[in-house]
Short mmCIF file of N, CA and C in Angstrom, two decimals:
data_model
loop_
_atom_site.label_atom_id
_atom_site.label_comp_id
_atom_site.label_asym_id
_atom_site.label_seq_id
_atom_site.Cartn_x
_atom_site.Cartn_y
_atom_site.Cartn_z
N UNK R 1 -59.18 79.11 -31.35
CA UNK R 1 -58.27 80.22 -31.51
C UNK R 1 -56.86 79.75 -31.14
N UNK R 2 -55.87 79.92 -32.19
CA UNK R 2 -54.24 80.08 -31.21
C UNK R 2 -53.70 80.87 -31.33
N UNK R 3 -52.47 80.54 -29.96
CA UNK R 3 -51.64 81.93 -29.95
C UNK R 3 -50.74 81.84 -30.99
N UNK R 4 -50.21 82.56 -31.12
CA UNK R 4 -49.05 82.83 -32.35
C UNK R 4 -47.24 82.77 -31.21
N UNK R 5 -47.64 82.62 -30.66
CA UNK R 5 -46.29 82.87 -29.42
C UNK R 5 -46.26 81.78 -28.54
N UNK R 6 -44.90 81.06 -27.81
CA UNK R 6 -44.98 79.91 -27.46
C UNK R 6 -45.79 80.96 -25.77
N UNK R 7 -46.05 79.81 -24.47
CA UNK R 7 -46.99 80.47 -24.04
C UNK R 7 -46.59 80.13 -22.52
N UNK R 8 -46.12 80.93 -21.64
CA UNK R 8 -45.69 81.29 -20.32
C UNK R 8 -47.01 81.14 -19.35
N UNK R 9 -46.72 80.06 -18.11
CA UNK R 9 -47.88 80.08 -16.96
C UNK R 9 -47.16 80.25 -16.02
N UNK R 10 -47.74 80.88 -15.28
CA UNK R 10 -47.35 81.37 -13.79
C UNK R 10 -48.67 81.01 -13.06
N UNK R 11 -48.36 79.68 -12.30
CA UNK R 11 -49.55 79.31 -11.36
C UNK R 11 -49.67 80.08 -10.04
N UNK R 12 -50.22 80.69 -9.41
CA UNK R 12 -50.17 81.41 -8.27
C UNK R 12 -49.15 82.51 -8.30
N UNK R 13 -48.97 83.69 -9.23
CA UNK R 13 -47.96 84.28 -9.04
C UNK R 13 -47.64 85.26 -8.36
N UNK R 14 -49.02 85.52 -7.89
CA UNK R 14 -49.04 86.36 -6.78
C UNK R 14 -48.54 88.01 -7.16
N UNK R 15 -48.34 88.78 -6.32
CA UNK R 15 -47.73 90.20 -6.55
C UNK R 15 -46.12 90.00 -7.26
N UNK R 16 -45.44 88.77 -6.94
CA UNK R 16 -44.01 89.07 -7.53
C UNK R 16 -44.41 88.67 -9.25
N UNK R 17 -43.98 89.04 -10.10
CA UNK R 17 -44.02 89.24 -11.56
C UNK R 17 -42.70 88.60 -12.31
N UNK R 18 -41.59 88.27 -11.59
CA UNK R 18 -40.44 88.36 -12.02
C UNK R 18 -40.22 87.49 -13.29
N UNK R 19 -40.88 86.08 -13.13
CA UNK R 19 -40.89 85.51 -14.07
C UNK R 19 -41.72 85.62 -14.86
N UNK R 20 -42.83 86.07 -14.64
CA UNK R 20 -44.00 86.71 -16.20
C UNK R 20 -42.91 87.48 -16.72
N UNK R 21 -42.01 88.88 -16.16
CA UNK R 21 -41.48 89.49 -16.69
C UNK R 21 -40.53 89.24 -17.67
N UNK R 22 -39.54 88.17 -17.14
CA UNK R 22 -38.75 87.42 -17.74
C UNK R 22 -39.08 86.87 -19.22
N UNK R 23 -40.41 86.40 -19.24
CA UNK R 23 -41.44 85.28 -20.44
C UNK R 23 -41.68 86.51 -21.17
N UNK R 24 -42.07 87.70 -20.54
CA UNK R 24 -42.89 88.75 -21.38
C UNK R 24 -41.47 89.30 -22.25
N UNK R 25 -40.00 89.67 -21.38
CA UNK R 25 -39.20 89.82 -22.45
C UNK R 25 -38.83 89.18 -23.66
N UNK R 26 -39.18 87.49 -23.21
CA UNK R 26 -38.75 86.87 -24.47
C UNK R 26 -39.89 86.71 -25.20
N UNK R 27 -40.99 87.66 -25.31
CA UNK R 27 -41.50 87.66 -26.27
C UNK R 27 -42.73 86.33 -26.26
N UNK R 28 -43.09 86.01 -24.83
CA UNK R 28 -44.04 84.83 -24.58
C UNK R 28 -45.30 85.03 -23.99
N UNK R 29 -46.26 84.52 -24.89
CA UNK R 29 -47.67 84.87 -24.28
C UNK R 29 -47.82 84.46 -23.33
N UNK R 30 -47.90 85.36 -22.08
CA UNK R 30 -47.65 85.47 -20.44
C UNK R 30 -49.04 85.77 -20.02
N UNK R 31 -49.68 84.45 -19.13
CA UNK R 31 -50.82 84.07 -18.13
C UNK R 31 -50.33 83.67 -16.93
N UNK R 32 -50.95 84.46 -16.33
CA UNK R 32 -50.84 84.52 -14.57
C UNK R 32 -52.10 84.36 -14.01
N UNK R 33 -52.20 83.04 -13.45
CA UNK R 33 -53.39 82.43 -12.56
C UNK R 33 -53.25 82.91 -11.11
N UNK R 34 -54.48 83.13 -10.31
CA UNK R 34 -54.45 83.27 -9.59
C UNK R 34 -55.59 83.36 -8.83
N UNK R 35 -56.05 82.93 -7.65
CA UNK R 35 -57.17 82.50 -7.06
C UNK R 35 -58.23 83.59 -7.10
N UNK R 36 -58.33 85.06 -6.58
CA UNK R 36 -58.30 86.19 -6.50
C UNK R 36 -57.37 87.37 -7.22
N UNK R 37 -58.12 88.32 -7.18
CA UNK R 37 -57.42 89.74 -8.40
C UNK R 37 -56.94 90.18 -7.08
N UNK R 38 -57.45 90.19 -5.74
CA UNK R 38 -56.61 90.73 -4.60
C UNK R 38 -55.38 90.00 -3.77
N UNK R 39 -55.17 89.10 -4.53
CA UNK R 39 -53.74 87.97 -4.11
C UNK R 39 -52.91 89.00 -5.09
N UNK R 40 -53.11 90.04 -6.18
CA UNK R 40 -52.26 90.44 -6.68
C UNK R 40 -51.70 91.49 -6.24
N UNK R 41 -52.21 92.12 -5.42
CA UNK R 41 -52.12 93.25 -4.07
C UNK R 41 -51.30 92.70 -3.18
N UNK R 42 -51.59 91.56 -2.51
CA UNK R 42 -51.25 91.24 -0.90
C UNK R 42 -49.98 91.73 -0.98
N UNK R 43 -49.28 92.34 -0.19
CA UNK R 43 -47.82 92.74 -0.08
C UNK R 43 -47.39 92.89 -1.08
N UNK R 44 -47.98 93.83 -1.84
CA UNK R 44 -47.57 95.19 -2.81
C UNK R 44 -47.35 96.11 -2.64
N UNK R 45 -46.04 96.72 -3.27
CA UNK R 45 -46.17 98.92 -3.39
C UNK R 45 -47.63 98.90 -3.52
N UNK R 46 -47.82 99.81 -2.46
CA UNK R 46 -49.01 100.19 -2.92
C UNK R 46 -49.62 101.11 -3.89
N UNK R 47 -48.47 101.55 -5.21
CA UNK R 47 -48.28 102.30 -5.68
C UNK R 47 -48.71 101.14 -7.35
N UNK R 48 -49.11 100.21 -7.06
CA UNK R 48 -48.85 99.07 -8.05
C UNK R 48 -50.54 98.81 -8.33
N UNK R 49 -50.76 99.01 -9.62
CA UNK R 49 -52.08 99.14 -9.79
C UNK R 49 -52.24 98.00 -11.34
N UNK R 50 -53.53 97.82 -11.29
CA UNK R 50 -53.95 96.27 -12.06
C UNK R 50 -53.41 96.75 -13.60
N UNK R 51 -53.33 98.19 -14.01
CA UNK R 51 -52.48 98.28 -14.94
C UNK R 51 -51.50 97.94 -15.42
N UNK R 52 -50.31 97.72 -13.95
CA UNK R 52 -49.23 97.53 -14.13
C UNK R 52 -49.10 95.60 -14.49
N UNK R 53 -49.91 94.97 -13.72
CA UNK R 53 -49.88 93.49 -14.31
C UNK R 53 -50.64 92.82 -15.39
N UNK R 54 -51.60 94.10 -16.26
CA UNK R 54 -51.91 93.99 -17.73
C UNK R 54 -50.82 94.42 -18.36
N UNK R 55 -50.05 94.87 -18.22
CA UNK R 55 -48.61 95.41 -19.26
C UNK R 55 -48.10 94.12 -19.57
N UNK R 56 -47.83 93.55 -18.40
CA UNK R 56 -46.59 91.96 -18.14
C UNK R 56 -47.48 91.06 -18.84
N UNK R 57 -48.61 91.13 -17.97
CA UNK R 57 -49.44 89.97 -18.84
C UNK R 57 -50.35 90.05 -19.79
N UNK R 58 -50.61 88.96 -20.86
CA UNK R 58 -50.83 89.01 -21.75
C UNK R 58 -52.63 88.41 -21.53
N UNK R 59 -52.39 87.72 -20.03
CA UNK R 59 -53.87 86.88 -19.03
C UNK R 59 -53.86 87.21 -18.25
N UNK R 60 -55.05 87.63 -16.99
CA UNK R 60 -54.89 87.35 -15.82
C UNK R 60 -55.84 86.23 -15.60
N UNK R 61 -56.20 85.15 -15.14
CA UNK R 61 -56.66 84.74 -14.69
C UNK R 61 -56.96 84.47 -13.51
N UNK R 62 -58.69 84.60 -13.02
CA UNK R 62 -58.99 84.55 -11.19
C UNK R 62 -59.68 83.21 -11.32
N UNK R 63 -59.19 81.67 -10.88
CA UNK R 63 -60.51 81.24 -10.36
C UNK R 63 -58.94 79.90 -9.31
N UNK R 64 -59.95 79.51 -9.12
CA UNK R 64 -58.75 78.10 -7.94
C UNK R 64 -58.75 76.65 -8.67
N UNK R 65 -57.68 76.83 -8.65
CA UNK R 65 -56.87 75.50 -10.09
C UNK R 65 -57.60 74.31 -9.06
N UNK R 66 -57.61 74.47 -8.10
CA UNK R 66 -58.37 72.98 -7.61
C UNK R 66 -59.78 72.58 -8.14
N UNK R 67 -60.74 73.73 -8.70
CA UNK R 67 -62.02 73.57 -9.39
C UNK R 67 -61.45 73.01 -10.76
N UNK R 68 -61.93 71.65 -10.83
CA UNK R 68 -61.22 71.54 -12.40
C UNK R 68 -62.42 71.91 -13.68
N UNK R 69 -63.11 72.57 -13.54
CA UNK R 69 -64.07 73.11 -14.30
C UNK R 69 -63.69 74.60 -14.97
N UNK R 70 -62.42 75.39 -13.87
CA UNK R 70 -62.10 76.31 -14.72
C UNK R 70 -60.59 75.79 -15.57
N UNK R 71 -60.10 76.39 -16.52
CA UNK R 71 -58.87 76.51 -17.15
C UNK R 71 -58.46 77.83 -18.08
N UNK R 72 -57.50 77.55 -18.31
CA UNK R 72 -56.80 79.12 -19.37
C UNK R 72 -56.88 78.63 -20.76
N UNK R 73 -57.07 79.70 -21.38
CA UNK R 73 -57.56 79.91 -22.98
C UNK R 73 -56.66 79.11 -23.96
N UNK R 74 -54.66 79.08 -23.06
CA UNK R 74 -54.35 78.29 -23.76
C UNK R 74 -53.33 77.58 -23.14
N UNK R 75 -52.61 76.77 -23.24
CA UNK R 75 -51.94 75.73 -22.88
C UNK R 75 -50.34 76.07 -22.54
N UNK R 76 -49.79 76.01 -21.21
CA UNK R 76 -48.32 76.00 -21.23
C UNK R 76 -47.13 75.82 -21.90
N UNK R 77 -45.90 76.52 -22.95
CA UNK R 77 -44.55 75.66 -23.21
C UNK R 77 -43.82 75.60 -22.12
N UNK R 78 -44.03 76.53 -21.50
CA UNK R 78 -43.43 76.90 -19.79
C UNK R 78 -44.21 77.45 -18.64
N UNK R 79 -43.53 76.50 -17.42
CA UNK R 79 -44.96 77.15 -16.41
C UNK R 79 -44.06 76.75 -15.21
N UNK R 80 -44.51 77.60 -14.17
CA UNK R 80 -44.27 77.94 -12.73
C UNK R 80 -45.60 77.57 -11.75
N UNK R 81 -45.19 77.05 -10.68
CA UNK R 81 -45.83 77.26 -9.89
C UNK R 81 -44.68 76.98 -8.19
N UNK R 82 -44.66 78.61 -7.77
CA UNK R 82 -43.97 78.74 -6.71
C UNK R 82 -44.15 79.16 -5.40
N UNK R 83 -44.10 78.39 -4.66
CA UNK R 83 -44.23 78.79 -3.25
C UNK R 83 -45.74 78.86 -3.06
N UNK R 84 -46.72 78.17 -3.61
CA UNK R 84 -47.91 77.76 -4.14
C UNK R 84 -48.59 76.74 -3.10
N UNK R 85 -47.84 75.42 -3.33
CA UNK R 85 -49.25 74.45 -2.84
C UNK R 85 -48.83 74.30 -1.54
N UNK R 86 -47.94 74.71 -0.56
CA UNK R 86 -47.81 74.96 1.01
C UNK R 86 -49.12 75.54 1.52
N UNK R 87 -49.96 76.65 0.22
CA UNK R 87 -50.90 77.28 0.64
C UNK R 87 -52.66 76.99 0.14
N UNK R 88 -52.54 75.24 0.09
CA UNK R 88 -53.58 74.54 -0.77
C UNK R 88 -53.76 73.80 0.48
N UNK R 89 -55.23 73.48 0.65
CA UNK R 89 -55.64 72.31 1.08
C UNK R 89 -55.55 71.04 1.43
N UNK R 90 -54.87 70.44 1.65
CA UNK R 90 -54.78 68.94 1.68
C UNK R 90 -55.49 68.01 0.94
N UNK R 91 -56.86 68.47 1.18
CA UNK R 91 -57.62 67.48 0.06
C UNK R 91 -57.87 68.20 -0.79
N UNK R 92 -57.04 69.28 -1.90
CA UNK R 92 -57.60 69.88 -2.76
C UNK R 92 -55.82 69.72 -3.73
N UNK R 93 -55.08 69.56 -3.24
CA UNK R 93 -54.13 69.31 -3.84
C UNK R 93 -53.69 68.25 -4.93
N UNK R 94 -54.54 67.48 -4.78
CA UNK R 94 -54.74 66.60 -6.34
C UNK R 94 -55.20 67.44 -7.24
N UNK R 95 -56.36 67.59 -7.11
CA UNK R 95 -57.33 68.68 -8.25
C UNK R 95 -56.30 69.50 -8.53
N UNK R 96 -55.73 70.45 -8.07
CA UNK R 96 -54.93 71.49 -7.87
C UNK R 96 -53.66 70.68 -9.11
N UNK R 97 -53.03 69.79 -8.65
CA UNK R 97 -51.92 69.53 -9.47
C UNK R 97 -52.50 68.86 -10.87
N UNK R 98 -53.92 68.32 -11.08
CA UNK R 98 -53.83 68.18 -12.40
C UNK R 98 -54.60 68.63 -12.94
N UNK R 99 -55.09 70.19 -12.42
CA UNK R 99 -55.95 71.32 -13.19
C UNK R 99 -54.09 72.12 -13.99
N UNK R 100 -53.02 71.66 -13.08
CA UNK R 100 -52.04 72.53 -13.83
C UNK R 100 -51.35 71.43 -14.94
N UNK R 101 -51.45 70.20 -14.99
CA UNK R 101 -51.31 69.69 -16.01
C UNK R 101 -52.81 69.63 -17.20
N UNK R 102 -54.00 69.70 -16.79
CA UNK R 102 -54.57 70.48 -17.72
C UNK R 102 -54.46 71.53 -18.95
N UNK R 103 -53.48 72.24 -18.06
CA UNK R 103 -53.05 73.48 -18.55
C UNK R 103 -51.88 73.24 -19.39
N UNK R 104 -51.38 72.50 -19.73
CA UNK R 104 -50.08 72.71 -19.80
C UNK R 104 -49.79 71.71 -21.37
N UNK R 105 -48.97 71.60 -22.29
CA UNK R 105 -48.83 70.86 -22.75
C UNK R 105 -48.10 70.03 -22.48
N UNK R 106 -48.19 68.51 -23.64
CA UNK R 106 -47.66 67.54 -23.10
C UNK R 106 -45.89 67.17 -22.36
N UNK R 107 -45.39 68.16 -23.74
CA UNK R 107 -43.69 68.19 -23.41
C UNK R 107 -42.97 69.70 -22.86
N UNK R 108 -44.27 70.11 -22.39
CA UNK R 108 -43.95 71.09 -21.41
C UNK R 108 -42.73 71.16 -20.16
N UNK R 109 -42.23 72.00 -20.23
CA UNK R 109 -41.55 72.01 -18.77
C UNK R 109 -41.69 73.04 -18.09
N UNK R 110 -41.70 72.76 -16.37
CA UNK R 110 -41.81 73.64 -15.98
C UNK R 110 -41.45 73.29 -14.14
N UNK R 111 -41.67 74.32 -13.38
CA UNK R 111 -40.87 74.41 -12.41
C UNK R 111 -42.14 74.41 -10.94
N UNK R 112 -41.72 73.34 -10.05
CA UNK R 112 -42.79 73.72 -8.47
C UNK R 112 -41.31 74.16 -7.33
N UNK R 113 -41.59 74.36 -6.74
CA UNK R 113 -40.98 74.93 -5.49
C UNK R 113 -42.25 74.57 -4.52
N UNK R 114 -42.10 74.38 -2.83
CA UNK R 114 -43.08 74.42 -1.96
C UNK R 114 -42.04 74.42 -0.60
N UNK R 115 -42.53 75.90 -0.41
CA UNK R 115 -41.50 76.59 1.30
C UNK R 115 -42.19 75.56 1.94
N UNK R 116 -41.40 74.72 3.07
CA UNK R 116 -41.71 73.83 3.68
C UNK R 116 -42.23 74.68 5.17
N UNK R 117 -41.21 75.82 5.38
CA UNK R 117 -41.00 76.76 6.45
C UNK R 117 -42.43 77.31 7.01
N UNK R 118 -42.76 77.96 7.60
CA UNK R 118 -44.09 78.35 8.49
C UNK R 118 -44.07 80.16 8.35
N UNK R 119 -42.85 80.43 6.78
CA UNK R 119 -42.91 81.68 6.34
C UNK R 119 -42.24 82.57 7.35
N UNK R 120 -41.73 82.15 8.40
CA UNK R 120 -41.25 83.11 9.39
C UNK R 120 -39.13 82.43 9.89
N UNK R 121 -39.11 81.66 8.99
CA UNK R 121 -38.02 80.72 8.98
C UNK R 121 -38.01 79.69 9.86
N UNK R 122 -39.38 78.99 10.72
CA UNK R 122 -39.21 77.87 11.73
C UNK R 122 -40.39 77.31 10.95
N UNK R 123 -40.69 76.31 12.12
CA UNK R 123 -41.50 75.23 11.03
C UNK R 123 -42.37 75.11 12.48
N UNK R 124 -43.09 75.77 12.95
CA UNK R 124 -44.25 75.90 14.30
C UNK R 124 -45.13 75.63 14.01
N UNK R 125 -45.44 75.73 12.78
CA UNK R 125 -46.87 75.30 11.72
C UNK R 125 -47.05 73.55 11.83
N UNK R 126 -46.28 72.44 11.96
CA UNK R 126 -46.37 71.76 12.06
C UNK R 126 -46.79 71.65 13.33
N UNK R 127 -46.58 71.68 14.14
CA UNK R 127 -47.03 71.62 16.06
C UNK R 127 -48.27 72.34 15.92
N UNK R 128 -48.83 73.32 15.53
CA UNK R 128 -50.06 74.39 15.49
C UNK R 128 -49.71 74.71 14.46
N UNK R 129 -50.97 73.46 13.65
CA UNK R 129 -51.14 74.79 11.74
C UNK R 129 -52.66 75.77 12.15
N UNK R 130 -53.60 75.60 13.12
CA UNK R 130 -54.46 77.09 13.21
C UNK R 130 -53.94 78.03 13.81
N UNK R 131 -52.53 78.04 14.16
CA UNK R 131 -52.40 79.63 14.43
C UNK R 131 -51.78 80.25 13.29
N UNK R 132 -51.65 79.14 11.83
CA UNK R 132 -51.21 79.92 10.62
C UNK R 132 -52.57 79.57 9.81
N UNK R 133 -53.94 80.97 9.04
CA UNK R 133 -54.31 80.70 8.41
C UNK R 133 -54.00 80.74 6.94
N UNK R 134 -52.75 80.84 6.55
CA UNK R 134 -52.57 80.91 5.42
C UNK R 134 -51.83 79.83 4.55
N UNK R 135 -51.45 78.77 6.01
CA UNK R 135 -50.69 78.14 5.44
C UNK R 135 -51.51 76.76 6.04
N UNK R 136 -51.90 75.98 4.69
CA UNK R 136 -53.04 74.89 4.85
C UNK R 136 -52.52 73.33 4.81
N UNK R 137 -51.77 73.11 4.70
CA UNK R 137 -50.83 71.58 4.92
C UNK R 137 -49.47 71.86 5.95
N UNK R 138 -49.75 70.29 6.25
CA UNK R 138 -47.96 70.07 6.57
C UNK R 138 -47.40 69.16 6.13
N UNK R 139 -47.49 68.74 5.09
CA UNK R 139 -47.14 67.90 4.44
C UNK R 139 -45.33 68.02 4.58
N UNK R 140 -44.83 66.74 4.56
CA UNK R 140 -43.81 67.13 4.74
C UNK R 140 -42.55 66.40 3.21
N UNK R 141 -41.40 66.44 3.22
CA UNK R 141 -40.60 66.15 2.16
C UNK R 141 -40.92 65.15 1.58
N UNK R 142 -41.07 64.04 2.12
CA UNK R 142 -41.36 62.56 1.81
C UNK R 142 -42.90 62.80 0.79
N UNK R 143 -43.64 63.01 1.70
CA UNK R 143 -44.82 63.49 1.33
C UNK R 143 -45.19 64.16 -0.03
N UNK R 144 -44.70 65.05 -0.10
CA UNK R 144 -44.55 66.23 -1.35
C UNK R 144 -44.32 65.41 -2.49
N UNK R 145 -42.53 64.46 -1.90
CA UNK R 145 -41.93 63.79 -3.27
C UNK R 145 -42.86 62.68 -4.37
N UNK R 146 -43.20 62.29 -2.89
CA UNK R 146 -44.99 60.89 -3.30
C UNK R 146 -45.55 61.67 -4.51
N UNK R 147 -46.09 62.57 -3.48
CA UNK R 147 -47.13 63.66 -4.66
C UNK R 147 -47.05 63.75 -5.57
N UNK R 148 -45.77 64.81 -6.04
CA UNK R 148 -45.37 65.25 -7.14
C UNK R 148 -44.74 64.25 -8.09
N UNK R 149 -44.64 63.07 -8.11
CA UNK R 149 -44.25 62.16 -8.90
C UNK R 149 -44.73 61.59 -9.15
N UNK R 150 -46.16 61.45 -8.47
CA UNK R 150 -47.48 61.19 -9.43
C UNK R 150 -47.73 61.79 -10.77
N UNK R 151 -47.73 62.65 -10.56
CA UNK R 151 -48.20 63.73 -11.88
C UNK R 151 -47.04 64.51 -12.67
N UNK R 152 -46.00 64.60 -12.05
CA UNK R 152 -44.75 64.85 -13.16
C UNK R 152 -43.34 64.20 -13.02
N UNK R 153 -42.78 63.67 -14.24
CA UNK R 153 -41.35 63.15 -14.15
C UNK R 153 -40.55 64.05 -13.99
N UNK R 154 -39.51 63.78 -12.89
CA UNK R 154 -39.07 64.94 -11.87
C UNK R 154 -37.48 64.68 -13.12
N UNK R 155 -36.83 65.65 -13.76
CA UNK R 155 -35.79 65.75 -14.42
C UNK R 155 -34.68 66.40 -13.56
N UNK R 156 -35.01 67.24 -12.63
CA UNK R 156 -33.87 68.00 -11.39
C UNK R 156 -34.83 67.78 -10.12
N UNK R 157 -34.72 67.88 -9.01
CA UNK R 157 -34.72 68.11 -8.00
C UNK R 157 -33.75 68.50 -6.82
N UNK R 158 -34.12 69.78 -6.23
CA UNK R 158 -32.92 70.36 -5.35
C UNK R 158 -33.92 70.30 -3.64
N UNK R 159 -32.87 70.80 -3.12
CA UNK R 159 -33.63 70.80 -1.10
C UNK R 159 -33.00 71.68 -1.17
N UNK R 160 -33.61 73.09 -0.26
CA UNK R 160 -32.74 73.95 0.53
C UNK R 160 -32.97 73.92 1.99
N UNK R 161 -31.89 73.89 2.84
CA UNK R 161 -31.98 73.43 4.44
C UNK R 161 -32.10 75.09 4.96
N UNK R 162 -32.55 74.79 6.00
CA UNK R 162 -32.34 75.50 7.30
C UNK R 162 -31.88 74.69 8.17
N UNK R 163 -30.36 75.01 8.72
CA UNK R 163 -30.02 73.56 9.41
C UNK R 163 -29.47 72.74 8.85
N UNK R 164 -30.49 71.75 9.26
CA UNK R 164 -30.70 70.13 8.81
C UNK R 164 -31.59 69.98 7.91
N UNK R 165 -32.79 70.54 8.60
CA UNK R 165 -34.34 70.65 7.96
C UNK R 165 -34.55 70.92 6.76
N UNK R 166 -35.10 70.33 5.57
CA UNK R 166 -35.45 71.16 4.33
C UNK R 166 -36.25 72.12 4.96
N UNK R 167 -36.12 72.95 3.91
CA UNK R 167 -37.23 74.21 3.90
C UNK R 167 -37.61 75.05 2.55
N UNK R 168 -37.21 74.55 1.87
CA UNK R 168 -37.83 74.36 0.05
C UNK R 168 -37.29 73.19 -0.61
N UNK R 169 -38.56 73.01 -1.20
CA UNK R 169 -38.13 71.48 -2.76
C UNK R 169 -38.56 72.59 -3.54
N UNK R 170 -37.22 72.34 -4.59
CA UNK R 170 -37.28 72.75 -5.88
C UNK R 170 -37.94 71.22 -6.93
N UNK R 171 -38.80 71.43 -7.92
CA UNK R 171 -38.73 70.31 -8.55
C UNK R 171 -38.84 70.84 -10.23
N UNK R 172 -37.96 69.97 -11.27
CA UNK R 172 -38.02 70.85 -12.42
C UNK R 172 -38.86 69.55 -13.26
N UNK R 173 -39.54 69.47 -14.25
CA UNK R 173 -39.87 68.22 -14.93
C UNK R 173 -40.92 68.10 -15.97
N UNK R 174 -41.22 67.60 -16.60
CA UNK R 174 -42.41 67.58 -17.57
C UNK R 174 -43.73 66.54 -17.02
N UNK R 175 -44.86 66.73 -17.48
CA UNK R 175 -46.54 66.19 -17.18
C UNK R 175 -46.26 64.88 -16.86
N UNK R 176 -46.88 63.85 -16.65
CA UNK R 176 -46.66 62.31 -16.58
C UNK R 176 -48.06 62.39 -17.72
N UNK R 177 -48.14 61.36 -18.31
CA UNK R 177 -49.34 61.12 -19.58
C UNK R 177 -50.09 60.28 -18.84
#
């Protein structure tokens, strides 16, 4: 089967929509992955019901991009994944990054971000990551850059500080083959 429309991914998009919304105005078949249908809740109006993210999207998808046994029906021209793998595994973060080049086509582009921060604007998570269960690495800048340049040619990359400290990598770029 194909789509007739170039085709919008949002890896982990969680309750914010902004950029499905964005894809859905321009008219782009808009899939939103996501581990759980109740990650689409977490810190929602609670007034915001699974209706409202069948309008935007055109997919929802529930399963964890680190199983590389699941995937989406169809393939990325554009894709997100934000504020995402801070909240992955350590040893699941390979799988994880090339279940989303799975997804994606070859001359795709698309966008990672990863809050370095401990979500509260300090970075305490590094000294004690079990008193944060939500946040599963500490991987740090160096670290990330390794990573992610395994699996995609980085075309922009930005840092935003707190301080001194990063506390988001932006990275913009297409698949590595």
């Amino acid at each position: 089967m194909m789509v007739e429309k170039q085709v919008f991914i949002d890896f982990g998009s969680g309750p914010k929509m902004d950029k499905c919304i964005r894809y859905h105005l321009k008219n782009f078949y808009v899939i939103a992955v996501n581990n759980f249908k109740k990650d689409l809740f977490e810190n929602a109006e609670e007034s915001i019901t699974l209706d409202y993210y069948e309008t935007i999207c055109d997919e929802l998808n529930f399963f964890d991009l680190s199983d590389l046994s699941y995937s989406c029906d169809y393939k990325a021209d554009v894709w997100n994944c934000s504020a995402v793998l801070e909240h992955v595994e350590e040893n699941k973060i390979e799988n994880f990054l090339t279940n989303i080049k799975n997804n994606i086509k070859d001359n795709s582009e698309g966008y990672i971000s990863i809050d370095l921060t401990d979500h509260n604007g300090g970075f305490d998570h590094y000294n004690d990551l079990t008193k944060y269960d939500f946040i599963k690495n500490t991987l740090k800048e160096k670290d990330w850059n390794y990573i992610i340049k395994e699996h995609f040619d980085i075309r922009k990359y930005y840092v935003q500080r707190t301080s001194t400290l990063p506390s988001t990598l932006f990275y913009y770029g297409i698949k590595k083959k």
